[in-house]
XYZ file of C-alpha atoms in Angstrom:
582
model
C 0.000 0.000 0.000
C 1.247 3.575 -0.807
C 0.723 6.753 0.679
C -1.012 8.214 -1.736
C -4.606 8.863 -0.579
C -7.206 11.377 -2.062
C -8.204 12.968 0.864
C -12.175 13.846 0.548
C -14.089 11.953 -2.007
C -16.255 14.792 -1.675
C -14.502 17.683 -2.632
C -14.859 20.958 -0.126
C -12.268 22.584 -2.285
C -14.205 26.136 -3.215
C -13.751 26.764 -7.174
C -15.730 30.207 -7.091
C -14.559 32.465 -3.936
C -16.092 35.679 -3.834
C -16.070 38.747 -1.688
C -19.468 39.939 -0.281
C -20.575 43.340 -0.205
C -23.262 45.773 -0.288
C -23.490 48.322 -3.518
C -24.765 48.947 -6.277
C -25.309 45.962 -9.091
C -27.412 45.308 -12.149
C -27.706 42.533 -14.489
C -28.719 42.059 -18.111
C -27.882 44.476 -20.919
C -31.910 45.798 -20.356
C -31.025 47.061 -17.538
C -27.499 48.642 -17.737
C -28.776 50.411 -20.717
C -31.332 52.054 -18.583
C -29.199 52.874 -16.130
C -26.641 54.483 -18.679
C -29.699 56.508 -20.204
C -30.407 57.678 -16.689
C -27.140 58.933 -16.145
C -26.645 60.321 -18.950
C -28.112 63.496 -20.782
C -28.833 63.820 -24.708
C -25.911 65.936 -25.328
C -23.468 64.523 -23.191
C -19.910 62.237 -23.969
C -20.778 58.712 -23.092
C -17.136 56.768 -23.453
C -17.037 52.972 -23.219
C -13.572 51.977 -23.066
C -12.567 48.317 -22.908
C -9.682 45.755 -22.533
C -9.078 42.637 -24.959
C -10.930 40.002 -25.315
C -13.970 41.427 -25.001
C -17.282 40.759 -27.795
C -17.107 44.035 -29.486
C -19.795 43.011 -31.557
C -22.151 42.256 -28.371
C -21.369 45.220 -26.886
C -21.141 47.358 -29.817
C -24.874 46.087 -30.863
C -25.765 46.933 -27.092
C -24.217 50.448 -26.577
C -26.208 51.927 -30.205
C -29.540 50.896 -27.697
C -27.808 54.618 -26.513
C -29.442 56.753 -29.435
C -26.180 58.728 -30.024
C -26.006 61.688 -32.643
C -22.381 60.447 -33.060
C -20.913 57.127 -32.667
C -17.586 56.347 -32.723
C -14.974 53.118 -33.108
C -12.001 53.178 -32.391
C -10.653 51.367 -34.054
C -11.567 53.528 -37.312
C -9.058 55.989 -35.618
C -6.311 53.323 -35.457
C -2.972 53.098 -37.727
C -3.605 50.167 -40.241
C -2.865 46.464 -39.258
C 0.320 46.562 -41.247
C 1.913 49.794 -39.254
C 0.451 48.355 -35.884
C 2.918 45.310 -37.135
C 5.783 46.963 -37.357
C 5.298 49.309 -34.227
C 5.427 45.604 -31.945
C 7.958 44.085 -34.441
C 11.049 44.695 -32.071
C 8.702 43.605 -28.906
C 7.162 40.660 -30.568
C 10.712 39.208 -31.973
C 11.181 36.462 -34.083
C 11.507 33.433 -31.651
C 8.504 31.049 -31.287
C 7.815 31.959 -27.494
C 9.244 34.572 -26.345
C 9.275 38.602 -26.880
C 10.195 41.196 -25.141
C 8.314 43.413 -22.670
C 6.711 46.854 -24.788
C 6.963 50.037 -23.607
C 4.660 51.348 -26.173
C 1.509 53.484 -25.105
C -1.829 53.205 -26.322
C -1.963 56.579 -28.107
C -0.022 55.214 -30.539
C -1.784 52.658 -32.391
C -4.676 55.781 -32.688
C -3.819 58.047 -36.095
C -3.376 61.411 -35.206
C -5.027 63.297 -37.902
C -7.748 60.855 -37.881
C -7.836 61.312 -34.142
C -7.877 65.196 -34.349
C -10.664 64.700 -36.845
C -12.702 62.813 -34.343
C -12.216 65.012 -31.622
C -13.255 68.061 -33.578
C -16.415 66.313 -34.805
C -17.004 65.889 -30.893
C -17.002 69.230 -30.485
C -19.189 69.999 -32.900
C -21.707 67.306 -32.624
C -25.004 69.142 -30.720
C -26.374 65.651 -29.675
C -25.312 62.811 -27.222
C -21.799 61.485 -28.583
C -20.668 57.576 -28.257
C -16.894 56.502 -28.163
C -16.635 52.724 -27.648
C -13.602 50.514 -27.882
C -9.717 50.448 -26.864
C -8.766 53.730 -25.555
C -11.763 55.689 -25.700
C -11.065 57.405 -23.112
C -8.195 59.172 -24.878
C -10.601 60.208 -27.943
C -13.122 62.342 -25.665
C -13.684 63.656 -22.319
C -15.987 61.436 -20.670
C -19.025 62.593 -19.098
C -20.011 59.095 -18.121
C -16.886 56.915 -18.439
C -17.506 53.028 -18.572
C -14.807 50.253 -18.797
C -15.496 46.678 -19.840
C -13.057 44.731 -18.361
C -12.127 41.561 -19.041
C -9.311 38.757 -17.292
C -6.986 37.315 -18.881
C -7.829 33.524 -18.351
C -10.750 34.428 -20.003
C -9.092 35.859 -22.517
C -6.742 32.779 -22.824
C -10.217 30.540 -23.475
C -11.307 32.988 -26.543
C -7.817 32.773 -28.592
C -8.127 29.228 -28.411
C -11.535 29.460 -30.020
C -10.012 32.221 -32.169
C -12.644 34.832 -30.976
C -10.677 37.321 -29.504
C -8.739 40.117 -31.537
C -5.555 41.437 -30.780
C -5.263 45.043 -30.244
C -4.912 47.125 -33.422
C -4.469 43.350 -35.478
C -6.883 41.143 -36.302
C -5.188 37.347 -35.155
C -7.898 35.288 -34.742
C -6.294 32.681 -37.184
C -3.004 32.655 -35.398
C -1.831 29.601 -33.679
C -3.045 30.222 -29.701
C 0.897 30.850 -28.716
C 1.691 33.336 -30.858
C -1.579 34.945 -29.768
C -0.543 34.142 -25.827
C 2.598 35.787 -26.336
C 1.041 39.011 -28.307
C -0.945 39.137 -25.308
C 1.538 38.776 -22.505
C 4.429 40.977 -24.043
C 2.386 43.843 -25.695
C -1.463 44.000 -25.728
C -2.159 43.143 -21.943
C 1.240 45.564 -21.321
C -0.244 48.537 -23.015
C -4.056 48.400 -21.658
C -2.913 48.047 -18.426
C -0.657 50.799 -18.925
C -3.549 53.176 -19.876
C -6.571 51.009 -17.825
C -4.060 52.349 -14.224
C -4.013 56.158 -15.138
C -8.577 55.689 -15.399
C -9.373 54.130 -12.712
C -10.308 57.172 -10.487
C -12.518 58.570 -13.295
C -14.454 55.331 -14.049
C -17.883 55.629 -13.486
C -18.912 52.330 -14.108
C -17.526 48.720 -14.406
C -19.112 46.069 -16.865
C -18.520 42.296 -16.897
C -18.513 40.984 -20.093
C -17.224 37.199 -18.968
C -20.435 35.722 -19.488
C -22.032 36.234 -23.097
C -25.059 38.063 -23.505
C -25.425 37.874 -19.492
C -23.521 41.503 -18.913
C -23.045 42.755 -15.256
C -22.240 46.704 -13.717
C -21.273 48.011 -10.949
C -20.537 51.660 -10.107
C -17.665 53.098 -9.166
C -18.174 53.689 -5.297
C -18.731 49.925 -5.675
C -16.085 48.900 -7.137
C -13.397 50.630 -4.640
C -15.899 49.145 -1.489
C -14.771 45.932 -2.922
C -11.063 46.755 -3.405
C -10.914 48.221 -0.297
C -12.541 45.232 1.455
C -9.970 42.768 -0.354
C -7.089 44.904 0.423
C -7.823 44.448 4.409
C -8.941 41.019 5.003
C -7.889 37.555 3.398
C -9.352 36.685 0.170
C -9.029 34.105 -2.394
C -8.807 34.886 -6.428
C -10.925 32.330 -8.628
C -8.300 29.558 -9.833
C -8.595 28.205 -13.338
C -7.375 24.602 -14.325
C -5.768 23.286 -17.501
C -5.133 20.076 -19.328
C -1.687 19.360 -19.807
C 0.734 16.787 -22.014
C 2.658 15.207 -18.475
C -1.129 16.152 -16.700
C -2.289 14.042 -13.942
C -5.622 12.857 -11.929
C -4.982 14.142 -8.412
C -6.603 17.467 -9.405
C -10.082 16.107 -11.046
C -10.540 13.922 -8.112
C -9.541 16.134 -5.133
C -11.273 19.559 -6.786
C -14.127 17.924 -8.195
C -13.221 19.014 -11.580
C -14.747 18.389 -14.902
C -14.668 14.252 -15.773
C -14.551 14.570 -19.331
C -11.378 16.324 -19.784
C -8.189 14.083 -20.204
C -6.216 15.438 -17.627
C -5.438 18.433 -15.615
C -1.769 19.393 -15.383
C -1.949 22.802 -14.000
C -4.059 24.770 -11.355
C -3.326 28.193 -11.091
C -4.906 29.846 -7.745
C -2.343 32.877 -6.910
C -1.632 33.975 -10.372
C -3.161 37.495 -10.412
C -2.042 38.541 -13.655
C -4.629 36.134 -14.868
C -6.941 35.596 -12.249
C -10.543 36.674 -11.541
C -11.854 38.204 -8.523
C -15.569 37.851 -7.887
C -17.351 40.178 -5.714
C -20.894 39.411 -5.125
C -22.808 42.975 -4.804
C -26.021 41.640 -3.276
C -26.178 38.358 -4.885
C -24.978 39.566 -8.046
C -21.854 37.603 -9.027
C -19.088 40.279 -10.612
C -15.967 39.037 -12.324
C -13.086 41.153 -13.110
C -9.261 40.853 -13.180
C -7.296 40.495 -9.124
C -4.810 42.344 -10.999
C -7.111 45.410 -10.640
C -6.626 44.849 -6.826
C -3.084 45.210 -7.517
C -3.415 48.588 -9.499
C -5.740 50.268 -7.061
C -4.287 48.773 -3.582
C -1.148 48.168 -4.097
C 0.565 49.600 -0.649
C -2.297 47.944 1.311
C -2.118 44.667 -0.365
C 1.687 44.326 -1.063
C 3.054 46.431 2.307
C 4.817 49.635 1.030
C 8.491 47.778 1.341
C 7.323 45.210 -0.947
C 5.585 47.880 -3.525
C 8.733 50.089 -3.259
C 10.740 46.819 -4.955
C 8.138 45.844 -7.394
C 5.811 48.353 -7.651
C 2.444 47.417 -9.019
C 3.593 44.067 -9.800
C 2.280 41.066 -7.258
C 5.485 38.935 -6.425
C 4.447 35.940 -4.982
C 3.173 32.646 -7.341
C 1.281 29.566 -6.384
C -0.031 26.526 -8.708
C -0.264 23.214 -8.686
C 0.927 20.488 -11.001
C -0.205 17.387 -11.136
C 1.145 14.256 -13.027
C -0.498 11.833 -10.351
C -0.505 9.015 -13.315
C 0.840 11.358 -15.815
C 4.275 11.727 -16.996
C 7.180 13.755 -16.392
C 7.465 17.596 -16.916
C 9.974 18.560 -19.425
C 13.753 18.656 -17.647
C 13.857 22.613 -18.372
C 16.017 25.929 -16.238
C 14.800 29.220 -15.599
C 16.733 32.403 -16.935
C 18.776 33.874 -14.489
C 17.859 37.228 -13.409
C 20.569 39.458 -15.567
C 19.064 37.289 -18.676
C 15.809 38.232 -17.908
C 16.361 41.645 -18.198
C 18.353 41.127 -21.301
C 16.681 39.390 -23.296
C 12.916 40.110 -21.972
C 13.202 42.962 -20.365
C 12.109 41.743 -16.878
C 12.666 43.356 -13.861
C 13.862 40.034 -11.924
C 13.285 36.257 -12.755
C 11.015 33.147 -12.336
C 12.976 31.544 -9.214
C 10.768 28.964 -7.515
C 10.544 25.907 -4.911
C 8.338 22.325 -5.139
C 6.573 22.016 -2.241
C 4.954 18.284 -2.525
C 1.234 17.787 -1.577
C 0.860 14.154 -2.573
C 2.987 11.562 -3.627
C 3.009 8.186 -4.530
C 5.501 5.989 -3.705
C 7.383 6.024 -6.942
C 7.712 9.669 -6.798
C 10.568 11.583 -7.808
C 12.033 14.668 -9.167
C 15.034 15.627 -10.998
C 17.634 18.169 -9.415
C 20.870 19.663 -9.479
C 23.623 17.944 -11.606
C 25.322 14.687 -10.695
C 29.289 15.556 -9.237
C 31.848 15.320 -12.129
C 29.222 15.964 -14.756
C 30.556 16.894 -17.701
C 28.708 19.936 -18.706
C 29.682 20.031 -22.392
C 28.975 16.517 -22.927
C 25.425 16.630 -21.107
C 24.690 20.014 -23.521
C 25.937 18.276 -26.752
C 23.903 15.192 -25.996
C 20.596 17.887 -25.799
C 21.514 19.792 -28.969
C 21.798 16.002 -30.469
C 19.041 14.851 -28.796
C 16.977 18.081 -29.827
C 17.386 17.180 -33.487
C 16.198 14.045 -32.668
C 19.569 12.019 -33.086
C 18.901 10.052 -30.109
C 17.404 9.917 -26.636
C 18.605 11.941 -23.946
C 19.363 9.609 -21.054
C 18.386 12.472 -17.465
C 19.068 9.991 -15.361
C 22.771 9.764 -16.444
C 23.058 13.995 -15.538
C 20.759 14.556 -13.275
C 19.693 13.755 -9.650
C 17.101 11.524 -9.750
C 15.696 12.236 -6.029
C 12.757 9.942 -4.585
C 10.022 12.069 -2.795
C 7.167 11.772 -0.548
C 4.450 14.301 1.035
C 5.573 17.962 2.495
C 8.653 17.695 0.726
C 10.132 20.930 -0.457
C 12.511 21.517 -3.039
C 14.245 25.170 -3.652
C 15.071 26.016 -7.489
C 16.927 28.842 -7.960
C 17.390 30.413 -11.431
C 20.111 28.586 -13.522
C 19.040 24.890 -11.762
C 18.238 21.701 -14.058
C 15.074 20.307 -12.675
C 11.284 18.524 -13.576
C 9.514 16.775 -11.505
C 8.537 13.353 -12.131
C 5.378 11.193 -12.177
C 3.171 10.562 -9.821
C 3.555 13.754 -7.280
C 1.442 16.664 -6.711
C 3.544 19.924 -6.813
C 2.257 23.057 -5.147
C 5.034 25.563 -7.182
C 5.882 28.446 -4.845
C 7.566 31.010 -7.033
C 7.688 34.585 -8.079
C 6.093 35.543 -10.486
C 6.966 35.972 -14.136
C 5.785 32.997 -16.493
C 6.214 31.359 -19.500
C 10.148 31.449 -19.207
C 11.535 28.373 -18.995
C 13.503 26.620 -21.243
C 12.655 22.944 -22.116
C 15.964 20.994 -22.148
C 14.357 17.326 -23.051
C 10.809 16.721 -23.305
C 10.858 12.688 -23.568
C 9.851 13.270 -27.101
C 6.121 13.728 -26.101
C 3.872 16.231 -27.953
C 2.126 18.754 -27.080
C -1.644 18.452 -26.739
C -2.017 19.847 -30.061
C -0.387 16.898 -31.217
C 2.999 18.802 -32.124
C 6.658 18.929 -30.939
C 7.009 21.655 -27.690
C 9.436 24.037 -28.545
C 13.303 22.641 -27.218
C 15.800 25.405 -25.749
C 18.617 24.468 -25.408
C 20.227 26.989 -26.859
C 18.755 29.629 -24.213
C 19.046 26.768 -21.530
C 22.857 26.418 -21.801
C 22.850 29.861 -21.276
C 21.956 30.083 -17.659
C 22.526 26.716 -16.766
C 24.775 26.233 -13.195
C 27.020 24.070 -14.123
C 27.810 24.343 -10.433
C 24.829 22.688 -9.022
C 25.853 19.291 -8.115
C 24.931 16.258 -6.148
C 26.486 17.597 -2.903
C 25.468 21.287 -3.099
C 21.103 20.093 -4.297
C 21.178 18.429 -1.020
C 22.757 20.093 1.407
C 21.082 23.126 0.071
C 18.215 22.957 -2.248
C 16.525 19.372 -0.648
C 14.246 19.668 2.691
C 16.505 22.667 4.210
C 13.896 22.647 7.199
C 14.794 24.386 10.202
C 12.633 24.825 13.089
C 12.098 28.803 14.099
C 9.866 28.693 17.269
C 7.899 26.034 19.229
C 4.630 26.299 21.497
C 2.364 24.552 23.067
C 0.329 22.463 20.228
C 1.765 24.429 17.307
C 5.139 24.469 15.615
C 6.891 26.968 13.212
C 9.753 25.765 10.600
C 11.985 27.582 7.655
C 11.221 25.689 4.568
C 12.794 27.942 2.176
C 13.640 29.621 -0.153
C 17.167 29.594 -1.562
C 19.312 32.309 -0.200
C 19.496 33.307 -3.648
C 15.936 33.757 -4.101
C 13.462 36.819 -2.232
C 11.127 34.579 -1.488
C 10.599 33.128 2.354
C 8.523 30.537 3.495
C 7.526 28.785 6.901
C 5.523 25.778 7.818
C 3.430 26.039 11.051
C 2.118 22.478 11.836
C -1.124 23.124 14.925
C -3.867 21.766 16.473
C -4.581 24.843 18.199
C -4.784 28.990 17.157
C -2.041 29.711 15.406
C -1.130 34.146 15.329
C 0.463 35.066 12.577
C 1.742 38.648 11.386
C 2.375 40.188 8.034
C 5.588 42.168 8.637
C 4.903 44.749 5.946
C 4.957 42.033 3.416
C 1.902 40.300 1.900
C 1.052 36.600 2.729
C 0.380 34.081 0.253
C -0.366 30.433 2.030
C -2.296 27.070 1.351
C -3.479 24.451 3.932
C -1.417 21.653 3.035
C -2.649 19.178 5.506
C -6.030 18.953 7.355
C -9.730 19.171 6.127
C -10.911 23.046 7.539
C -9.095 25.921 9.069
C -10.819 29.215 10.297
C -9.001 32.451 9.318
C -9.560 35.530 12.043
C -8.665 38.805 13.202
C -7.471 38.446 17.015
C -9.080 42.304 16.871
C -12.170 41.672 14.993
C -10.760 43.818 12.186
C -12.204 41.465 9.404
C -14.390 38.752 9.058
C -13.405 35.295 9.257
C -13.024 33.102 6.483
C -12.749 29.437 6.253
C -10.085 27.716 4.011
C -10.429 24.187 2.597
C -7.830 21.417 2.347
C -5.846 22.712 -0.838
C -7.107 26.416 -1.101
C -4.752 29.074 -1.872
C -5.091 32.363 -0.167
C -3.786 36.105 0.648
C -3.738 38.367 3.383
C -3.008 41.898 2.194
C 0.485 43.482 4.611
C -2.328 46.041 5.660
C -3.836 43.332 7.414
C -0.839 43.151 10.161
C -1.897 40.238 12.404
C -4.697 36.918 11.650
C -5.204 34.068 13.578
C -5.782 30.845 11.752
C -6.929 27.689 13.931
C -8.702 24.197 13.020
C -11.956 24.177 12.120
C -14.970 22.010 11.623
C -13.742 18.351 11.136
C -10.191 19.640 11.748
C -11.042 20.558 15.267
C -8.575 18.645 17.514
C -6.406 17.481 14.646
C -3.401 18.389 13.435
C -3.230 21.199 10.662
C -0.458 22.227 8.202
C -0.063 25.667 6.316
C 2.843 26.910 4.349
C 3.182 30.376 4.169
C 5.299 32.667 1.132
C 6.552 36.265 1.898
C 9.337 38.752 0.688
C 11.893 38.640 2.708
C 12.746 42.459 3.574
């Protein structure tokens, strides 16, 4: 018998957190059209601007239920398709995956002289005027100023049923990567760029997630909520994903969908991509967490953290699952001065495997064997990349068995993948997409194609330095107990000196305080059913966390107490906890 169990055959694991509060919310493109008429007069500027992704047919067809005197597109004021193509060239690149990060701002795709034109005709027009689509807001002065928003897993969903455009280019028929990466280097880079200098004048927010089943908020709404989530602990909505290596663990444990092969990913602290729900009086409102980010970032982050990144959220958690899967590809992160190189990222994707399940064949691969011959191992990828024969890891690499509450650190420049039949929860920062596949046990990807190989990139940042002695003295189980108590115990897990990010285990059967230390809190119960998550000063209100469930405590929060709860009361809990160290 093994110890791999699934813990509750009837999952508790909460797939659609949201954050209650009263305001004001209407549903149905009925009535956000009346409220829009209502608040607006017959010769007034009504502006809907809007991110990616959205149906600008749907709400195009909606927004004319308006009665203008003057409607206008923007994209009729934009440079052609094939100028829009050569103002991303240098940030779009030639490589397969990978750009670079833009710097361009969305006034730029707009034509100026058919933008003055516009504007003029605005001045002129003696009725109500209409702007609608990507930067609006820059056409006209807004006296009512809408946004439809839209996140970016969503997003992800429509390029892979080619029904969302790119901005300023039409790429429906693109492969999804090249679309993902268009995204994630330029068109998500520039809207957010624009959507973070609006969100004070916004007068109302429309969710467009669901077709032809719109919700709005206003905007004294919309900051109650961000200002709720920015003092007490909240959870972002995760999203799950099939994968080639993909696993079981996942569908059973989260009660996801049966029919789909596999799930290989589970993203629930990604809030580049995330949702946030807030439900306005039983109205259900999806936008992006990054928005939370954005609006709250000294409260959420803690001003030490913010003063490092800025508006960027540091801290990463996923699973992956290959729980009767395969192996992820052996692949290495780019080291930090490579990053900014060659992406022009601000620091890197360092991260740690913290192991959740296991079976008893479990394993990953880590750190180079001693007396590795570097060359030789790199020569045998390039050869094995053009398919000249089959890369042997186990003759390189580490090859380390594993079992439950394991943690491995991965610093930038370390060979590593872990194996079949384990349950990772990947604690890392956050930048993704950048890693380079070394070997990928000549599998295709679920699109039935080869995964892109880089070795090229790989060898690159690879540590040649990593060996046998140095993964386990330093990168395997480097646990050290901090502080003791009665029923409860705190240990050091991690990270890697070398990487920013901290993280501590506290094992309890009874309340547990912990304090934010001006840095925000990322954690997951990693063993028990039910935990209870409180202020010790009533300062929010308590939320219970499943077995599994990812979630954050803005800095602004200070001090929370989390203690078992329900059928965890009088058992023995487990959290791991992720900070910046300071």
């Amino acid at each position: 018998m093994n110890n791999y169990t699934i813990i509750n055959m009837l999952s508790t694991y909460k797939k659609k957190p949201a954050i209650g509060l009263n305001g004001f919310a209407v549903e149905g493109w009925s009535a956000i059209i009346s409220v829009l008429k209502k608040h607006s007069t017959d010769k007034s500027t009504v502006v809907i601007d809007c991110y990616t992704g959205i149906s600008h047919e749907e709400l195009q067809t909606q927004i004319t239920q308006l009665e203008s005197d003057l409607f206008i597109h923007t994209k009729d004021l934009f440079i052609p398709e094939s100028d829009a193509t050569v103002l991303t060239a240098r940030f779009m690149t030639d490589d397969v995956l990978f750009g670079y990060n833009s710097n361009i701002s969305l006034v730029e795709y707009f034509d100026s002289k058919k933008l003055k034109a516009a504007q003029q005709a605005i001045q002129e027009a003696e009725g109500r005027v209409v702007v609608f689509g990507h930067g609006a807001q820059l056409v006209a002065n807004a006296d009512t100023l809408i946004y439809a928003d839209m996140p970016r897993w969503e997003i992800q969903l429509r390029m892979r049923k080619q029904e969302a455009t790119a901005l300023g280019i039409d790429n429906r028929k693109e492969p999804f990567s090249l679309q993902y990466k268009r995204g994630l280097f330029n068109d998500w880079r520039v809207l957010d760029k624009h959507k973070r200098t609006i969100y004070e004048k916004v007068d109302f927010w429309i969710d467009t997630v669901m077709p032809q089943a719109p919700k709005m908020i206003d905007r004294q709404t919309f900051f109650a909520g961000m200002d709720k989530a920015a003092a007490s602990p909240f959870r972002v909505v995760p999203f799950f994903d099939p994968a080639p290596w993909g696993g079981q663990w996942m569908k059973d444990e989260f009660d996801l969908e049966s029919s789909k092969v596999n799930y290989g990913w589970g993203f629930d602290c990604v809030p580049e991509e995330n949702s946030l729900l807030l439900d306005v009086d039983d109205i259900i409102f999806e936008m992006p967490s990054v928005n939370l980010v954005y609006t709250r970032s000294s409260a959420l982050l803690g001003k030490p953290v913010e003063a490092r990144f800025g508006k960027d959220f540091p801290i990463r958690f996923d699973f992956l699952d290959t729980v009767d899967g395969g192996n992820l590809s052996l692949q290495v992160h780019p080291t930090t001065q490579y990053a900014r190189d060659h992406f022009g990222l601000p620091y890197t994707q360092d991260e740690s495997y913290y192991i959740m399940d296991a079976k008893e064949d479990a394993f990953v691969y880590l750190g180079l064997k001693t007396s590795v011959d570097g060359e030789a191992m790199i020569h045998e990828l390039e050869r094995a990349e053009q398919g000249e024969l089959v890369f042997d890891a186990d003759k390189f690499v580490n090859k380390i068995p594993t079992k439950k509450h394991d943690h491995f650190l991965i610093p930038a420049g370390t060979i590593h993948c872990s194996g079949i039949n384990a349950v990772v929860l990947e604690i890392s920062s956050t930048p993704n997409l950048f890693t380079f596949k070394l070997w990928d046990w000549q599998r295709l990807g679920l699109d039935g194609k080869p995964r892109p190989i880089n070795v090229q990139r790989g060898k690159e940042v690879l540590n040649l330095d990593c060996d046998t002695a140095y993964t386990m003295t330093q990168l395997v189980n480097d646990v050290e107990v901090v502080v003791t108590g009665d029923g409860w115990v705190e240990e050091k897990t991690g990270l890697h000196k070398s990487e920013f990010i901290e993280t501590r285990r506290h094992t309890f059967s009874v309340p547990v305080t912990h304090y934010t230390a001006d840095s925000v809190n990322v954690l997951n119960l990693v063993e028990g059913e039910e935990i209870i998550v409180e202020s010790p000063t009533d300062d929010f209100e308590p939320m219970i966390i499943h077995y599994a469930e990812t979630f954050i405590i803005p800095a602004a929060v200070e001090a929370y107490r989390i203690r078992p709860h329900g059928a965890s009361v009088g058992k023995t809990c487990m959290t791991i906890k992720a900070s910046v160290r300071i």
